[in-house]
PDB file of C-alpha atoms and ligand atoms in Angstrom:
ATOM      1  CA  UNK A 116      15.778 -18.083 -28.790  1.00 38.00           C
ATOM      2  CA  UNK A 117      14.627 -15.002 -30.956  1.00 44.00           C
ATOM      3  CA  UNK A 118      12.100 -12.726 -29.812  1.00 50.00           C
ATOM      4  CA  UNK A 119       8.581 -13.173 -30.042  1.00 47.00           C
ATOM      5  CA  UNK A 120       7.484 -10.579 -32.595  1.00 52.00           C
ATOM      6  CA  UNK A 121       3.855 -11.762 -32.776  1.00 58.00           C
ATOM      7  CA  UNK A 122       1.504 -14.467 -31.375  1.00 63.00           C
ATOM      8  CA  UNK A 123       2.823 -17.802 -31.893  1.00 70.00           C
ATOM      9  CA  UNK A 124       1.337 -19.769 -28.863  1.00 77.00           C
ATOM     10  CA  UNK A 125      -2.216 -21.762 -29.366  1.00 84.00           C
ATOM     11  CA  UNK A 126      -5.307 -19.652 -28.928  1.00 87.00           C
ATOM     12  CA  UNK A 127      -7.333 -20.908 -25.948  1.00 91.00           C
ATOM     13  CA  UNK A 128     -10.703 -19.279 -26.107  1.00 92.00           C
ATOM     14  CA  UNK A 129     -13.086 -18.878 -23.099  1.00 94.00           C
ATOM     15  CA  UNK A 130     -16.824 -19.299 -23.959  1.00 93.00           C
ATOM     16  CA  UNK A 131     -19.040 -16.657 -21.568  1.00 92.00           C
ATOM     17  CA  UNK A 132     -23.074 -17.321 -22.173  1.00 91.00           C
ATOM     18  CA  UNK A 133     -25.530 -14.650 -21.390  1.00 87.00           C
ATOM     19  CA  UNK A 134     -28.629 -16.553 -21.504  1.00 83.00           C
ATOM     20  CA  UNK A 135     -28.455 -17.171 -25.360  1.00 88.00           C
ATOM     21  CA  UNK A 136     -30.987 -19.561 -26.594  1.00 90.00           C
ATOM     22  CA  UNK A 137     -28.205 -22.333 -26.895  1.00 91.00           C
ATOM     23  CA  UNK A 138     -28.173 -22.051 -30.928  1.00 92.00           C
ATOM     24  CA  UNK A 139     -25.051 -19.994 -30.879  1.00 91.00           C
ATOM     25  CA  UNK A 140     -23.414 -22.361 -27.786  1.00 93.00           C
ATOM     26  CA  UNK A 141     -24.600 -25.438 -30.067  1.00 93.00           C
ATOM     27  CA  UNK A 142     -22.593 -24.105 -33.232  1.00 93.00           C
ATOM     28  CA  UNK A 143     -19.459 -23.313 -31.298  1.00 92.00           C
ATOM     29  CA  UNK A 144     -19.650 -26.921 -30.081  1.00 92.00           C
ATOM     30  CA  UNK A 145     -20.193 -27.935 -33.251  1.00 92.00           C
ATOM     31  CA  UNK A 146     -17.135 -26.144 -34.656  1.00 91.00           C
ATOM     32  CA  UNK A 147     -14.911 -28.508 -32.061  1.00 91.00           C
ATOM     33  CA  UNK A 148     -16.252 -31.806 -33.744  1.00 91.00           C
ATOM     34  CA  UNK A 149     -14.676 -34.044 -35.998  1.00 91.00           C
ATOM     35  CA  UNK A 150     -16.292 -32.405 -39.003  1.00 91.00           C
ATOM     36  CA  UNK A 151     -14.663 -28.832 -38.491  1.00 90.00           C
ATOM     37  CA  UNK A 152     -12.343 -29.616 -35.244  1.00 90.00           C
ATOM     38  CA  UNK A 153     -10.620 -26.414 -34.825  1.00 88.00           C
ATOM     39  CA  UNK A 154      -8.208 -27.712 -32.246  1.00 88.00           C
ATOM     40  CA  UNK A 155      -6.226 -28.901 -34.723  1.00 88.00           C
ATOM     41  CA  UNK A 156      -4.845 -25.330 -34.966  1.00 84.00           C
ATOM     42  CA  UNK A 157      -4.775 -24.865 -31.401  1.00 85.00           C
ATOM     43  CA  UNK A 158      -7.974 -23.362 -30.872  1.00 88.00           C
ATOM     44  CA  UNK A 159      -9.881 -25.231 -27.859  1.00 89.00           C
ATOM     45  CA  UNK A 160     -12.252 -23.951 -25.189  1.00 91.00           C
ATOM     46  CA  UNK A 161     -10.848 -23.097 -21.760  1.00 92.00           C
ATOM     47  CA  UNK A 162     -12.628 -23.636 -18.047  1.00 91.00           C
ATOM     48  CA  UNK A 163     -10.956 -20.180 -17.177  1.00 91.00           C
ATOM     49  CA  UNK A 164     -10.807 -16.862 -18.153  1.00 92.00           C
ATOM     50  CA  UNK A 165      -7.732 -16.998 -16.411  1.00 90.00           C
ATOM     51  CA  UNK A 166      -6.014 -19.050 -19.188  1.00 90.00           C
ATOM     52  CA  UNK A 167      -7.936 -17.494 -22.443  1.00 91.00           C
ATOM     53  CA  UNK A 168      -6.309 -15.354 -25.339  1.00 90.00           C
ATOM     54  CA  UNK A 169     -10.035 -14.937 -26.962  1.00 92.00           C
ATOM     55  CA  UNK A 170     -13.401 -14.448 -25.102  1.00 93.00           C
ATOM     56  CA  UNK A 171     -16.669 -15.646 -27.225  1.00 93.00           C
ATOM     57  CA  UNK A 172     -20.190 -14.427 -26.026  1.00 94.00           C
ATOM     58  CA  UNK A 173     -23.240 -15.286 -27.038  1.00 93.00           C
ATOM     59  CA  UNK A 174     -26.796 -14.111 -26.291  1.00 89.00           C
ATOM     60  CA  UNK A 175     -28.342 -11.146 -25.237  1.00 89.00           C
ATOM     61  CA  UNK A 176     -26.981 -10.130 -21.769  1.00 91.00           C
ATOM     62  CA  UNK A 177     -29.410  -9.410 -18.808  1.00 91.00           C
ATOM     63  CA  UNK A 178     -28.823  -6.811 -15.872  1.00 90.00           C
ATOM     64  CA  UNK A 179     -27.645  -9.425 -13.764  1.00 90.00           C
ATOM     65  CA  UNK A 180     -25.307 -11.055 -16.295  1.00 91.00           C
ATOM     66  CA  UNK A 181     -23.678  -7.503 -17.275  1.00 91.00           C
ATOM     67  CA  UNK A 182     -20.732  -6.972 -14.017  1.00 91.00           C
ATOM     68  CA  UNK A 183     -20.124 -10.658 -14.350  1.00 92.00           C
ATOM     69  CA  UNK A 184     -19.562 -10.764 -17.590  1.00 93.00           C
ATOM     70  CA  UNK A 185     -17.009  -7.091 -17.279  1.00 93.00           C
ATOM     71  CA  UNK A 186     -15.194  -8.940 -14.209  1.00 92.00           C
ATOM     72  CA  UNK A 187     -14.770 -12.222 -16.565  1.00 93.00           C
ATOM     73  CA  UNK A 188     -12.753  -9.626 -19.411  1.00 94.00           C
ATOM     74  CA  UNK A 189     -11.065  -8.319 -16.688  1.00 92.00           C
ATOM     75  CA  UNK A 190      -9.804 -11.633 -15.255  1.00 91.00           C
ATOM     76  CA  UNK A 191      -8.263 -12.282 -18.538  1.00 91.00           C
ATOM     77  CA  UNK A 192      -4.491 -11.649 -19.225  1.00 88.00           C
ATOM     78  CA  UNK A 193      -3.191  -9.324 -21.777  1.00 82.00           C
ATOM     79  CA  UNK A 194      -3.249  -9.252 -25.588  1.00 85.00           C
ATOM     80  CA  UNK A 195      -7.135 -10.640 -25.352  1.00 89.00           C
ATOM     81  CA  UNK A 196      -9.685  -9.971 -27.559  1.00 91.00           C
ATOM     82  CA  UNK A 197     -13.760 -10.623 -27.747  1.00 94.00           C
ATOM     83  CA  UNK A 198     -15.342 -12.301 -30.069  1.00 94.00           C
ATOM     84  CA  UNK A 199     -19.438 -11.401 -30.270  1.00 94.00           C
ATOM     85  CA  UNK A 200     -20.963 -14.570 -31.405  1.00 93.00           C
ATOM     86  CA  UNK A 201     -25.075 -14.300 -33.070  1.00 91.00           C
ATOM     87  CA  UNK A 202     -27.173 -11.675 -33.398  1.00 91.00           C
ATOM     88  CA  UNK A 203     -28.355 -11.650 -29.789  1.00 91.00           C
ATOM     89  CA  UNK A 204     -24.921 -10.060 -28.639  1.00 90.00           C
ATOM     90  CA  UNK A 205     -24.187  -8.143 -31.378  1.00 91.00           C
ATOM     91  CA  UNK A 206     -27.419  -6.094 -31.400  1.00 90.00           C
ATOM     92  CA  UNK A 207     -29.611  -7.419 -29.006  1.00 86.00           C
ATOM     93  CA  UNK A 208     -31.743  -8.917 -31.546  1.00 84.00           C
ATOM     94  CA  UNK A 209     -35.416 -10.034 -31.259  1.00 86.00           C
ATOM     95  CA  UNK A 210     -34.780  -9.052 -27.767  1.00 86.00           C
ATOM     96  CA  UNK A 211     -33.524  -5.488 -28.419  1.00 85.00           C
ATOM     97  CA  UNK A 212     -34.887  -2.793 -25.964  1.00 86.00           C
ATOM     98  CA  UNK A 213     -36.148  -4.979 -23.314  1.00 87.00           C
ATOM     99  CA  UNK A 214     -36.648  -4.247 -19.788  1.00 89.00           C
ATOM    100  CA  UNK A 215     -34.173  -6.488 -19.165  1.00 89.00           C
ATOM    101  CA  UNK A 216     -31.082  -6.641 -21.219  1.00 89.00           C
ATOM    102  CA  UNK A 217     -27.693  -4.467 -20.184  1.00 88.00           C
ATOM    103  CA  UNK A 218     -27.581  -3.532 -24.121  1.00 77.00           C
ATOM    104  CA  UNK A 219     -25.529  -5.049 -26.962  1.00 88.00           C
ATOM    105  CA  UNK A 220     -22.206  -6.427 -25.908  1.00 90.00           C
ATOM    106  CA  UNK A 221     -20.069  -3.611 -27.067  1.00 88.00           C
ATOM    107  CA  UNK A 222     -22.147  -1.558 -24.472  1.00 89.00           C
ATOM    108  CA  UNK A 223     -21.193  -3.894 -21.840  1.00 90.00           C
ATOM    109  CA  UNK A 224     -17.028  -4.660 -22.677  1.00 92.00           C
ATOM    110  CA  UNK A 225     -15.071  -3.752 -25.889  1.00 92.00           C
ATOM    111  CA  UNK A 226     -16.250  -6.208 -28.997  1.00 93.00           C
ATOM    112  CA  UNK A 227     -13.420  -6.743 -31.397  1.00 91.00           C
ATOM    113  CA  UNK A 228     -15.066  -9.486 -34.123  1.00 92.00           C
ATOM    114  CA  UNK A 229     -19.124  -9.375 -34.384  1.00 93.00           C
ATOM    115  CA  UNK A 230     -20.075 -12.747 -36.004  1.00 92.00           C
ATOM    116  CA  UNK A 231     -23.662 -12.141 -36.975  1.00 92.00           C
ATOM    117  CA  UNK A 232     -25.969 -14.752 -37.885  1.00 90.00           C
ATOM    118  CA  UNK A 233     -29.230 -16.373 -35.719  1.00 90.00           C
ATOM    119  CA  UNK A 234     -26.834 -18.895 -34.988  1.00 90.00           C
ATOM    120  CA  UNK A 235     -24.189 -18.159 -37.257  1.00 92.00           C
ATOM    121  CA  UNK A 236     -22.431 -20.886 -39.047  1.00 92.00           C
ATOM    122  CA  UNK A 237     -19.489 -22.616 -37.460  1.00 92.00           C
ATOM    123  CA  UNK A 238     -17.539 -21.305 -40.965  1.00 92.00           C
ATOM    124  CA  UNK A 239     -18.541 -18.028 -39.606  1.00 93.00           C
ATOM    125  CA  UNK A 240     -17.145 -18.535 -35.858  1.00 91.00           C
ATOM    126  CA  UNK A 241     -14.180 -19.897 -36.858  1.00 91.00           C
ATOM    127  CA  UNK A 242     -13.620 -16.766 -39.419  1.00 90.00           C
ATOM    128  CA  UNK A 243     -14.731 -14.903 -36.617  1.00 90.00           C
ATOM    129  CA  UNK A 244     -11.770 -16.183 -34.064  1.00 88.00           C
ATOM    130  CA  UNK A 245      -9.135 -16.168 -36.774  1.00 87.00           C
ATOM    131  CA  UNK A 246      -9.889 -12.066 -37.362  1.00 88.00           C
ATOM    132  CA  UNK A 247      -9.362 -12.191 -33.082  1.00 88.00           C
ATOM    133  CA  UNK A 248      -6.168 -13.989 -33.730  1.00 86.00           C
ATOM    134  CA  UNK A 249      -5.035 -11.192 -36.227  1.00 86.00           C
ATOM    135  CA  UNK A 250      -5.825  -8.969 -33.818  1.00 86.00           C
ATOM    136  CA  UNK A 251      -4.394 -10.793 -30.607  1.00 86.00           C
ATOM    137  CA  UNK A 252      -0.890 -10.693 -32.734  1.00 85.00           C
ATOM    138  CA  UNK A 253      -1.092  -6.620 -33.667  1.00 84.00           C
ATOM    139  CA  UNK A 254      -1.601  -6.203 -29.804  1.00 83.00           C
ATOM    140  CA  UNK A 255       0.892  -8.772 -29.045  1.00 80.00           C
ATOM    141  CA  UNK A 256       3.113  -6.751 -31.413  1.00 79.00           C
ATOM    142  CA  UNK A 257       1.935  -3.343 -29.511  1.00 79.00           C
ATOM    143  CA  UNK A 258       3.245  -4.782 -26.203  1.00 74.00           C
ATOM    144  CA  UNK A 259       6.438  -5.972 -27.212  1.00 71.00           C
ATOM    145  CA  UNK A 260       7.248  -2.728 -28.771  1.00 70.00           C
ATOM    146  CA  UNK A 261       6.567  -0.970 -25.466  1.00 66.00           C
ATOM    147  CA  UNK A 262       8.672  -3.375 -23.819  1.00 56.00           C
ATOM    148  CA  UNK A 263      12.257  -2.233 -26.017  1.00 54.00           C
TER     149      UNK A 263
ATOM    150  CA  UNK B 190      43.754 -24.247   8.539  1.00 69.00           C
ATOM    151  CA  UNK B 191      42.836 -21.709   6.338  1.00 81.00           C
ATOM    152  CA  UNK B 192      39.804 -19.411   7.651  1.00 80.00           C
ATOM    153  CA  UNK B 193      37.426 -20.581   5.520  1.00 79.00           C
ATOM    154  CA  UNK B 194      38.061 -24.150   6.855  1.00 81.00           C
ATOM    155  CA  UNK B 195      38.200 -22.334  10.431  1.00 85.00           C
ATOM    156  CA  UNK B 196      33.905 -22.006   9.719  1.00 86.00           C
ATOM    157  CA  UNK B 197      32.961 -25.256   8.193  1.00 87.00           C
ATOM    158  CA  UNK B 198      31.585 -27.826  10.025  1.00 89.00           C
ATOM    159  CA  UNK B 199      31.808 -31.217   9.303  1.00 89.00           C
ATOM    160  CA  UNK B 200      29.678 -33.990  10.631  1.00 89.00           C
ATOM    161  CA  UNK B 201      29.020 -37.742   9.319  1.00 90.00           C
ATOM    162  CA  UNK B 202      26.245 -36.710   6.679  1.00 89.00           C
ATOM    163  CA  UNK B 203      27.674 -34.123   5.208  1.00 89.00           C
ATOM    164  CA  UNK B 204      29.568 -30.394   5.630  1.00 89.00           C
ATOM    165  CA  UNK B 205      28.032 -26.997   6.570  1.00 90.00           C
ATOM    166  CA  UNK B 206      29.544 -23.556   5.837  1.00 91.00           C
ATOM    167  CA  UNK B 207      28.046 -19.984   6.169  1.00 92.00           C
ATOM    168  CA  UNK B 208      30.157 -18.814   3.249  1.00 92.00           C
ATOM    169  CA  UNK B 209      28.700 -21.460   0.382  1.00 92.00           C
ATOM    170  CA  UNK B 210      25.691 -20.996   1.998  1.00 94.00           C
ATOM    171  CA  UNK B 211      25.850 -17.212   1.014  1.00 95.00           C
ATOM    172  CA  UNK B 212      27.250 -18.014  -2.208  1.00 95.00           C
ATOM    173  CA  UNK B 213      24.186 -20.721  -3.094  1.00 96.00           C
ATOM    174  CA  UNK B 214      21.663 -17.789  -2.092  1.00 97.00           C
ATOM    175  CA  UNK B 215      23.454 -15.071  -4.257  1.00 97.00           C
ATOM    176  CA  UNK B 216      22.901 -17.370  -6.991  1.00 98.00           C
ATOM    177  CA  UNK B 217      19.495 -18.356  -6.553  1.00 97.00           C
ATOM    178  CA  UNK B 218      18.784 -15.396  -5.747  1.00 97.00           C
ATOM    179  CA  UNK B 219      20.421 -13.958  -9.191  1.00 97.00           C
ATOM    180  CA  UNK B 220      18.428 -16.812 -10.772  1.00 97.00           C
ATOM    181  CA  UNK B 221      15.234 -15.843  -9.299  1.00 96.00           C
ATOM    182  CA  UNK B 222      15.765 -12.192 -10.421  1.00 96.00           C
ATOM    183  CA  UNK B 223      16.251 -13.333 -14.329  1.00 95.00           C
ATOM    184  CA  UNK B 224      13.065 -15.500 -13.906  1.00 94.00           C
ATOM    185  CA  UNK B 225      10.996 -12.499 -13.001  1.00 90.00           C
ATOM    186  CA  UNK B 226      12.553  -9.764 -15.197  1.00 89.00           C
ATOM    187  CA  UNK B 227      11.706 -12.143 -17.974  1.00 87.00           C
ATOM    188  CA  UNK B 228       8.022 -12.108 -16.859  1.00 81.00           C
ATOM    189  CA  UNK B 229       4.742 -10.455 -18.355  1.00 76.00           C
ATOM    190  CA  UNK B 230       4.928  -6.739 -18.443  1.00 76.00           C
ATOM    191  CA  UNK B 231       1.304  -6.586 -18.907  1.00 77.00           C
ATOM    192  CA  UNK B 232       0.250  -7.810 -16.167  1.00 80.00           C
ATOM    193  CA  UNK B 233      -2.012  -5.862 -13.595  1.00 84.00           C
ATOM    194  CA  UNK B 234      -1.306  -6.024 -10.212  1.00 84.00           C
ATOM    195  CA  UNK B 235      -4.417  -4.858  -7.648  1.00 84.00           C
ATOM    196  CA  UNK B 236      -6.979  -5.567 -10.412  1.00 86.00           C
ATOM    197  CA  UNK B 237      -9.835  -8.214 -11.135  1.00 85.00           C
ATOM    198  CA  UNK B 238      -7.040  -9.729 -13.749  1.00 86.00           C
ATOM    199  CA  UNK B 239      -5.111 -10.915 -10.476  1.00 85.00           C
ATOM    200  CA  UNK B 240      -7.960 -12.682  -8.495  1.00 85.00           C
ATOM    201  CA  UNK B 241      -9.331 -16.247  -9.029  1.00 85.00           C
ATOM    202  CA  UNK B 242     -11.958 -17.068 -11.175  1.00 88.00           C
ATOM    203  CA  UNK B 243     -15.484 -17.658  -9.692  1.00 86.00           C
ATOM    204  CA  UNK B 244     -17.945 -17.986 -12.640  1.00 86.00           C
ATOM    205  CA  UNK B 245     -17.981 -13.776 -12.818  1.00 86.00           C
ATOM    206  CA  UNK B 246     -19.365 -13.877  -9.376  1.00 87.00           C
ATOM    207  CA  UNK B 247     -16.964 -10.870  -6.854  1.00 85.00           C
ATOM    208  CA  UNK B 248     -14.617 -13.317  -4.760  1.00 81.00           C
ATOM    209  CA  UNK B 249     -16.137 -12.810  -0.645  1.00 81.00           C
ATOM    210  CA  UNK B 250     -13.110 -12.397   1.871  1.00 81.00           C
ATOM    211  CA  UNK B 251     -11.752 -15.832   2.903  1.00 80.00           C
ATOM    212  CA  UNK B 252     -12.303 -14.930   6.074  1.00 80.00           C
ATOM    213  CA  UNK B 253     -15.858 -14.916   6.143  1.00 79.00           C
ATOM    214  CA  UNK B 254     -16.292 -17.676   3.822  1.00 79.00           C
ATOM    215  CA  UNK B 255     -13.640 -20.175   5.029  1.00 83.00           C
ATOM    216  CA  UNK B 256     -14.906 -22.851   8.182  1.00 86.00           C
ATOM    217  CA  UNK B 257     -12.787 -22.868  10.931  1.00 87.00           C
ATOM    218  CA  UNK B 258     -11.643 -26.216  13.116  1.00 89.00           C
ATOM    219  CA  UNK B 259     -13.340 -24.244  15.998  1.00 86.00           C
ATOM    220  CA  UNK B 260     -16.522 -24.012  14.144  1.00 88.00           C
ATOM    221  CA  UNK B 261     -17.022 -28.045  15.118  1.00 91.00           C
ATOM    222  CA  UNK B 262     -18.129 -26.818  18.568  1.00 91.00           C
ATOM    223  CA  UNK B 263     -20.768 -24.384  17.267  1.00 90.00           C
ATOM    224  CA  UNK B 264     -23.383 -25.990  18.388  1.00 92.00           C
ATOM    225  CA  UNK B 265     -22.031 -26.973  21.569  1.00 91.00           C
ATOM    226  CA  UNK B 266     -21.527 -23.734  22.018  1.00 89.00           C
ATOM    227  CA  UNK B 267     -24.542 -22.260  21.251  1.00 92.00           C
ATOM    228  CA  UNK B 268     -26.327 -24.583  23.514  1.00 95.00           C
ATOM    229  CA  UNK B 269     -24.055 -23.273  27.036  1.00 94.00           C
ATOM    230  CA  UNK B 270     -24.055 -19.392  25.545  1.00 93.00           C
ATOM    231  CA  UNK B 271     -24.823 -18.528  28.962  1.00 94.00           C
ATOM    232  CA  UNK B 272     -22.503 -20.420  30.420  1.00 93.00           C
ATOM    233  CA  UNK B 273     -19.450 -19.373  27.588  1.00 90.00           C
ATOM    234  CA  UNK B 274     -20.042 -15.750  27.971  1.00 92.00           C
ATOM    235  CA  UNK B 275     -19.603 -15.730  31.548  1.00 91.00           C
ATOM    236  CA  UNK B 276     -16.771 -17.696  31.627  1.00 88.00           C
ATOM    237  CA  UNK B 277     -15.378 -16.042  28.177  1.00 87.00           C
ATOM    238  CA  UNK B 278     -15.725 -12.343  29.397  1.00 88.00           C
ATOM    239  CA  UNK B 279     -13.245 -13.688  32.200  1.00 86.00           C
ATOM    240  CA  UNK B 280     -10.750 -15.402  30.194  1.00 88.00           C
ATOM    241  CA  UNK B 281      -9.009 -12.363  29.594  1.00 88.00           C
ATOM    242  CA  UNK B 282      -5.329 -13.706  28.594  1.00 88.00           C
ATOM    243  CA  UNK B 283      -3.644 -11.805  31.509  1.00 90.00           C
ATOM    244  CA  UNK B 284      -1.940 -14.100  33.907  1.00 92.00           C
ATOM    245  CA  UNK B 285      -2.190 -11.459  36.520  1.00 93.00           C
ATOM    246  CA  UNK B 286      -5.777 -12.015  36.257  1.00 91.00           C
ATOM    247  CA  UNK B 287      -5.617 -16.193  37.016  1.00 92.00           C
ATOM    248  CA  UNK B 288      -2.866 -15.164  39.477  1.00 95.00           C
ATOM    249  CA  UNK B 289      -5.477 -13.341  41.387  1.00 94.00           C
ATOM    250  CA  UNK B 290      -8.147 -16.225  40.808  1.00 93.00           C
ATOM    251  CA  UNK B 291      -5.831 -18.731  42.165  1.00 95.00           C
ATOM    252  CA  UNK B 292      -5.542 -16.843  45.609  1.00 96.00           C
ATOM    253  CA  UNK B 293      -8.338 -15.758  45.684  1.00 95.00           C
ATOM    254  CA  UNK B 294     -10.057 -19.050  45.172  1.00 95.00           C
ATOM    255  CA  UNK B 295      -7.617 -20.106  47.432  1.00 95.00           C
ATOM    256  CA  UNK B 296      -8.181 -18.055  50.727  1.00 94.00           C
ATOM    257  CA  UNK B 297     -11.593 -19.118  50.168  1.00 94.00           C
ATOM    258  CA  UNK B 298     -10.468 -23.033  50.322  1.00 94.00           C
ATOM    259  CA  UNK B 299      -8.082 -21.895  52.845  1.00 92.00           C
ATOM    260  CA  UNK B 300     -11.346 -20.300  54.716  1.00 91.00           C
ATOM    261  CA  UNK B 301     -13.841 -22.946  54.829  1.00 90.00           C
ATOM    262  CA  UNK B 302     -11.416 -25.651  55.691  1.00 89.00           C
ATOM    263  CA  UNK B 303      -9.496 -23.958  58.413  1.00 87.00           C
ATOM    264  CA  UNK B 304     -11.241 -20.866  59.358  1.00 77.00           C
ATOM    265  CA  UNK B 305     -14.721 -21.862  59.104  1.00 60.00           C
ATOM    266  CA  UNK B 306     -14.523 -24.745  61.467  1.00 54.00           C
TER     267      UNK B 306
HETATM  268  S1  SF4 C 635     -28.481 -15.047 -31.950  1.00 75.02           S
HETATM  269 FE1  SF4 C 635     -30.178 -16.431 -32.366  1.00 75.02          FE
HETATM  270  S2  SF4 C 635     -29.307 -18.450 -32.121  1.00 75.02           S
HETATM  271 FE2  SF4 C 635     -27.912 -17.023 -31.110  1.00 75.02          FE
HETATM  272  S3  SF4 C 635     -28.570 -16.960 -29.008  1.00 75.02           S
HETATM  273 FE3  SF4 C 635     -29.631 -15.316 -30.041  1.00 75.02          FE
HETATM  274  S4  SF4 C 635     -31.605 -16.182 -30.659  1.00 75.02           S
HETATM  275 FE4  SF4 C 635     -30.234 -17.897 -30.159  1.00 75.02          FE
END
């Protein structure tokens, strides 16, 4: 067998939901349907962080949500990457500066894709996790090098 | 007999030896070793990456979250707590202790029924 030089496995993506208004969740849904059905290439939502190459989060993320969501990107193995999904995460939105929201998502864990949109099309989130998958394989890459 | 027969034992269902024993572990054991060398590097022992998911939530100790078989008799318990913590503070494990109980309890027997007459 030759060596894995980048990703070449499935992407399994986790979905994490701070309290988004279910327009973003709705549109990732629909990008699993018949009409876009993205597990055709091997991209299908995971129950586990445990098992997920790609974590997608939507909504603006409260106090309470913020060290749950940080233990969830910890839980999950190396390469990963995160996927911001609406404008809720990726700037806080019409929610910006409130009392009680832990701050845009890259304030919270590192953000590698921001897919911005109020909800963004599923064209957009599917864009959005193929630019992760780019970036999965570079780490992928990074790893293997440090292994020889 | 060589001295490698000298150590086998045979019996109806089958053979034992010490020496292919050792030789089956050596294996394994070299077959084990390739299995984990071949593992991922990047994984991080002693972090949150290693423990089981609970929807974000920290994972509690098993110990204080797990129910025991002995917690059937809680309320049993509960209900003699006078009784239990009498009788527990003596249970103390040492048969010295019950070795002491038994005479003790015995003289007393011993006392009324021939003494006390
Ligand atoms: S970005 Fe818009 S659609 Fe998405 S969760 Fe926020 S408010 Fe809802």
């Amino acid at each position: 067998m030759g060596k894995l030089t980048n990703f070449k496995r499935s992407l399994w993506v986790f979905h994490a939901s701070g309290g988004s208004c279910n327009a973003c969740d709705i549109e990732i849904i629909a990008s699993l349907t018949p009409r876009y059905d993205v597990e055709r290439f091997g991209i299908k939502l995971v129950g586990s962080p445990r098992h997920a190459d790609v974590l997608l989060v939507t909504g603006a993320i409260p106090r309470d949500f913020a060290d749950k969501l940080r233990r969830i990107y910890e839980q999950m193995p190396d390469p990963k990457a995160v996927v911001v999904v609406g404008n809720c995460g990726t700037t806080g939105g019409v929610f910006y500066d409130s009392y009680n929201i832990a701050g845009p998502i890259d304030e919270i864990i590192p953000v590698d894709v921001y897919v911005p949109g109020c909800p963004p099309r599923p064209e957009a989130i599917i864009d959005g996790v193929v630019k992760a998958w780019l970036k999965i394989e570079k780490l992928e890459k990074e790893l293997e090098g440090k292994k020889e | 007999m060589s001295w490698l027969e000298s150590l086998t034992l045979n019996s109806p269902s089958g053979f034992w030896n010490p020496i292919v024993w050792l030789a089956f572990l050596i294996v394994f054991a070299v077959i084990g070793y390739i299995i984990y060398s071949r593992g991922n590097r990047s994984y991080k022992p002693n972090t949150d990456q290693v423990k089981p998911y609970l929807s974000g939530n920290e994972v509690e100790d098993v110990e204080e979250i797990r129910v025991r078989a002995g917690d059937i008799y809680w309320g049993f318990i509960e209900a003699l707590k006078g009784y239990y913590n009498v009788l527990m503070r003596m249970h103390t494990g040492d048969i010295r202790d019950y070795i002491l109980w038994y005479l003790g309890l015995g003289a007393i027997i011993l006392f009324i029924l021939v003494g006390g007459v």
